[in-house]
Amino acid sequence: MSTSTAEDRGAAEETLSEDEYRDRLRDLPPSAKLVAKVLETDSPLSQGQLAEESLLPDRTVRYALNRLEDVGLVGSRYSFRDARKQVYFLKH
């Protein structure tokens, strides 16, 4: 049984060039850039794991993830380990 959805397949098909990725990231706040950098090295991660890795407060991580989602740089799915949690990953 496949657990991917049409949205997941669409996210997987959308790949950004390095220039486009950097252009979208350029105008975001430093917290969003830090969260993106953490996701570059280790993903998928939950919001709590991102807060732990980045040393940012949960609220700041939530704001950063919203900003990254707004510009299409981050996707999310339910965790395979704990279906109550969302995990986040970069789309590029």
Coordinates of N, CA and C in Angstrom, one line a residue:
M1 N 0.8 -1.2 0.0 CA 0.0 0.0 0.0 C 0.9 1.2 0.0
S2 N 0.6 2.1 -0.9 CA 1.4 3.4 -1.0 C 0.9 4.4 0.0
T3 N 1.8 5.1 0.6 CA 1.4 6.2 1.5 C 1.5 7.6 1.0
S4 N 2.0 7.7 -0.3 CA 2.2 9.0 -0.9 C 0.8 9.5 -1.4
T5 N 0.7 10.8 -1.4 CA -0.5 11.4 -1.9 C -0.2 12.2 -3.2
A6 N -1.2 12.7 -3.8 CA -0.9 13.5 -5.0 C -0.1 14.7 -4.7
E7 N -0.3 15.3 -3.5 CA 0.5 16.4 -3.1 C 2.0 16.1 -2.9
D8 N 2.2 14.9 -2.3 CA 3.6 14.4 -2.2 C 4.3 14.2 -3.5
R9 N 3.6 13.6 -4.5 CA 4.1 13.4 -5.8 C 4.4 14.7 -6.5
G10 N 3.5 15.7 -6.3 CA 3.7 17.0 -6.9 C 4.9 17.7 -6.3
A11 N 5.1 17.5 -5.0 CA 6.3 18.1 -4.3 C 7.6 17.5 -4.8
A12 N 7.5 16.2 -5.0 CA 8.7 15.5 -5.5 C 9.1 15.8 -6.9
E13 N 8.1 16.1 -7.7 CA 8.3 16.5 -9.1 C 8.9 17.9 -9.2
E14 N 8.6 18.8 -8.3 CA 9.0 20.2 -8.3 C 10.4 20.3 -7.8
T15 N 11.4 20.5 -8.6 CA 12.7 20.7 -8.2 C 13.2 22.1 -8.6
L16 N 13.9 22.7 -7.7 CA 14.3 24.1 -7.9 C 15.8 24.1 -8.3
S17 N 16.1 25.0 -9.1 CA 17.6 25.2 -9.4 C 18.2 25.9 -8.1
E18 N 19.5 25.8 -8.0 CA 20.2 26.4 -6.9 C 19.9 27.9 -6.8
D19 N 19.9 28.6 -8.0 CA 19.6 30.0 -8.1 C 18.2 30.4 -7.6
E20 N 17.2 29.6 -8.1 CA 15.9 29.9 -7.7 C 15.7 29.6 -6.2
Y21 N 16.3 28.6 -5.7 CA 16.3 28.3 -4.2 C 16.8 29.5 -3.4
R22 N 18.0 30.0 -3.8 CA 18.6 31.1 -3.1 C 17.8 32.4 -3.3
D23 N 17.2 32.6 -4.4 CA 16.3 33.8 -4.6 C 15.1 33.8 -3.6
R24 N 14.5 32.6 -3.5 CA 13.4 32.5 -2.6 C 13.8 32.7 -1.2
L25 N 15.0 32.2 -0.8 CA 15.5 32.2 0.6 C 16.0 33.6 0.9
R26 N 16.4 34.4 -0.1 CA 17.1 35.6 0.2 C 16.4 36.6 1.1
D27 N 15.1 36.8 0.8 CA 14.3 37.8 1.6 C 13.7 37.3 2.8
L28 N 13.9 36.1 3.2 CA 13.3 35.6 4.4 C 14.1 36.0 5.7
P29 N 13.5 35.9 6.8 CA 14.2 36.3 8.1 C 15.3 35.3 8.4
P30 N 16.3 35.7 9.2 CA 17.4 34.8 9.6 C 16.9 33.5 10.2
S31 N 15.8 33.5 11.0 CA 15.4 32.3 11.6 C 15.0 31.3 10.5
A32 N 14.3 31.7 9.4 CA 13.9 30.8 8.3 C 15.1 30.3 7.6
K33 N 16.1 31.1 7.4 CA 17.4 30.7 6.8 C 18.1 29.6 7.6
L34 N 18.1 29.8 9.0 CA 18.7 28.8 9.9 C 17.9 27.5 9.8
V35 N 16.6 27.5 9.8 CA 15.8 26.3 9.8 C 16.0 25.6 8.5
A36 N 16.1 26.3 7.4 CA 16.4 25.7 6.1 C 17.8 25.1 6.1
K37 N 18.8 25.7 6.7 CA 20.1 25.1 6.8 C 20.1 23.8 7.6
V38 N 19.4 23.8 8.7 CA 19.3 22.6 9.5 C 18.6 21.5 8.7
L39 N 17.6 21.8 7.9 CA 16.9 20.8 7.1 C 17.8 20.3 5.9
E40 N 18.7 21.2 5.5 CA 19.7 20.7 4.4 C 20.5 19.6 4.9
T41 N 20.9 19.7 6.2 CA 21.9 18.7 6.7 C 21.2 17.4 7.3
D42 N 19.9 17.6 7.8 CA 19.2 16.5 8.4 C 17.7 16.7 8.3
S43 N 17.1 15.8 7.5 CA 15.6 15.9 7.3 C 15.1 14.5 7.0
P44 N 13.9 14.3 7.2 CA 12.9 15.1 7.7 C 13.0 15.3 9.3
L45 N 12.6 16.4 9.8 CA 12.6 16.7 11.2 C 11.2 17.2 11.7
S46 N 10.9 16.9 12.9 CA 9.7 17.5 13.5 C 10.0 18.9 13.9
Q47 N 8.9 19.6 14.3 CA 9.1 21.0 14.8 C 10.0 21.0 16.0
G48 N 9.7 20.1 16.9 CA 10.5 20.0 18.2 C 12.0 19.7 17.9
Q49 N 12.2 18.8 16.9 CA 13.6 18.4 16.6 C 14.3 19.6 15.9
L50 N 13.6 20.4 15.1 CA 14.1 21.6 14.5 C 14.5 22.6 15.6
A51 N 13.6 22.8 16.6 CA 13.9 23.7 17.7 C 15.2 23.3 18.5
E52 N 15.3 22.0 18.7 CA 16.4 21.4 19.4 C 17.7 21.6 18.6
E53 N 17.7 21.3 17.3 CA 18.9 21.4 16.5 C 19.3 22.9 16.2
S54 N 18.3 23.8 16.1 CA 18.6 25.2 15.7 C 18.8 26.0 16.9
L55 N 18.5 25.5 18.1 CA 18.5 26.3 19.4 C 17.6 27.5 19.3
L56 N 16.5 27.4 18.5 CA 15.5 28.5 18.4 C 14.3 28.1 19.3
P57 N 13.5 29.0 19.8 CA 12.3 28.7 20.5 C 11.3 28.1 19.5
D58 N 10.4 27.3 20.1 CA 9.3 26.6 19.3 C 8.6 27.6 18.4
R59 N 8.2 28.7 19.1 CA 7.4 29.7 18.4 C 8.1 30.3 17.1
T60 N 9.4 30.5 17.3 CA 10.2 31.0 16.2 C 10.4 30.0 15.1
V61 N 10.5 28.7 15.4 CA 10.6 27.7 14.4 C 9.3 27.6 13.7
R62 N 8.2 27.7 14.4 CA 6.8 27.6 13.8 C 6.7 28.8 12.7
Y63 N 7.1 30.0 13.1 CA 7.1 31.1 12.2 C 8.0 30.9 11.0
A64 N 9.2 30.4 11.3 CA 10.1 30.2 10.2 C 9.6 29.1 9.2
L65 N 9.0 28.1 9.7 CA 8.4 27.0 8.8 C 7.2 27.6 8.0
N66 N 6.4 28.4 8.6 CA 5.3 29.1 7.9 C 5.9 29.9 6.7
R67 N 6.9 30.7 7.0 CA 7.5 31.5 6.0 C 8.1 30.7 4.9
L68 N 8.8 29.6 5.2 CA 9.4 28.7 4.2 C 8.3 28.0 3.4
E69 N 7.2 27.6 4.0 CA 6.1 27.0 3.3 C 5.4 28.0 2.3
D70 N 5.3 29.3 2.8 CA 4.7 30.4 1.9 C 5.5 30.5 0.6
V71 N 6.8 30.4 0.6 CA 7.6 30.6 -0.6 C 7.9 29.2 -1.3
G72 N 7.3 28.1 -0.8 CA 7.4 26.9 -1.4 C 8.7 26.1 -1.3
L73 N 9.4 26.4 -0.2 CA 10.7 25.8 0.0 C 10.6 24.6 1.0
V74 N 9.6 24.5 1.7 CA 9.4 23.4 2.7 C 8.1 22.6 2.5
G75 N 8.2 21.3 2.6 CA 7.0 20.5 2.6 C 6.9 19.8 3.9
S76 N 5.7 19.2 4.1 CA 5.5 18.4 5.3 C 4.7 17.2 5.1
R77 N 4.8 16.2 5.9 CA 4.0 15.0 5.9 C 3.9 14.5 7.3
Y78 N 3.1 13.5 7.5 CA 3.0 12.9 8.8 C 4.1 12.0 9.0
S79 N 4.6 11.9 10.3 CA 5.8 11.1 10.6 C 5.3 9.6 10.5
F80 N 6.2 8.8 10.0 CA 6.0 7.3 10.0 C 6.1 6.7 11.4
R81 N 6.9 7.3 12.2 CA 7.1 6.8 13.6 C 6.0 7.2 14.5
D82 N 5.4 8.4 14.3 CA 4.3 8.9 15.2 C 3.4 9.8 14.3
A83 N 2.3 9.2 13.9 CA 1.3 9.8 13.0 C 0.7 11.1 13.6
R84 N 0.9 11.4 14.8 CA 0.4 12.6 15.4 C 1.3 13.8 15.1
K85 N 2.5 13.5 14.6 CA 3.4 14.6 14.3 C 3.7 14.8 12.9
Q86 N 3.9 16.1 12.5 CA 4.3 16.4 11.2 C 5.9 16.5 11.1
V87 N 6.4 16.1 10.0 CA 7.9 16.2 9.8 C 8.0 17.1 8.6
Y88 N 9.1 17.9 8.5 CA 9.4 18.9 7.5 C 10.6 18.5 6.7
F89 N 10.6 18.9 5.4 CA 11.7 18.6 4.6 C 11.8 19.7 3.5
L90 N 13.0 19.9 3.0 CA 13.2 20.9 1.9 C 12.7 20.4 0.6
K91 N 12.2 21.2 -0.3 CA 11.7 20.8 -1.6 C 12.7 20.9 -2.7
H92 N 13.8 21.4 -2.4 CA 14.8 21.5 -3.5 C 15.8 20.4 -3.6

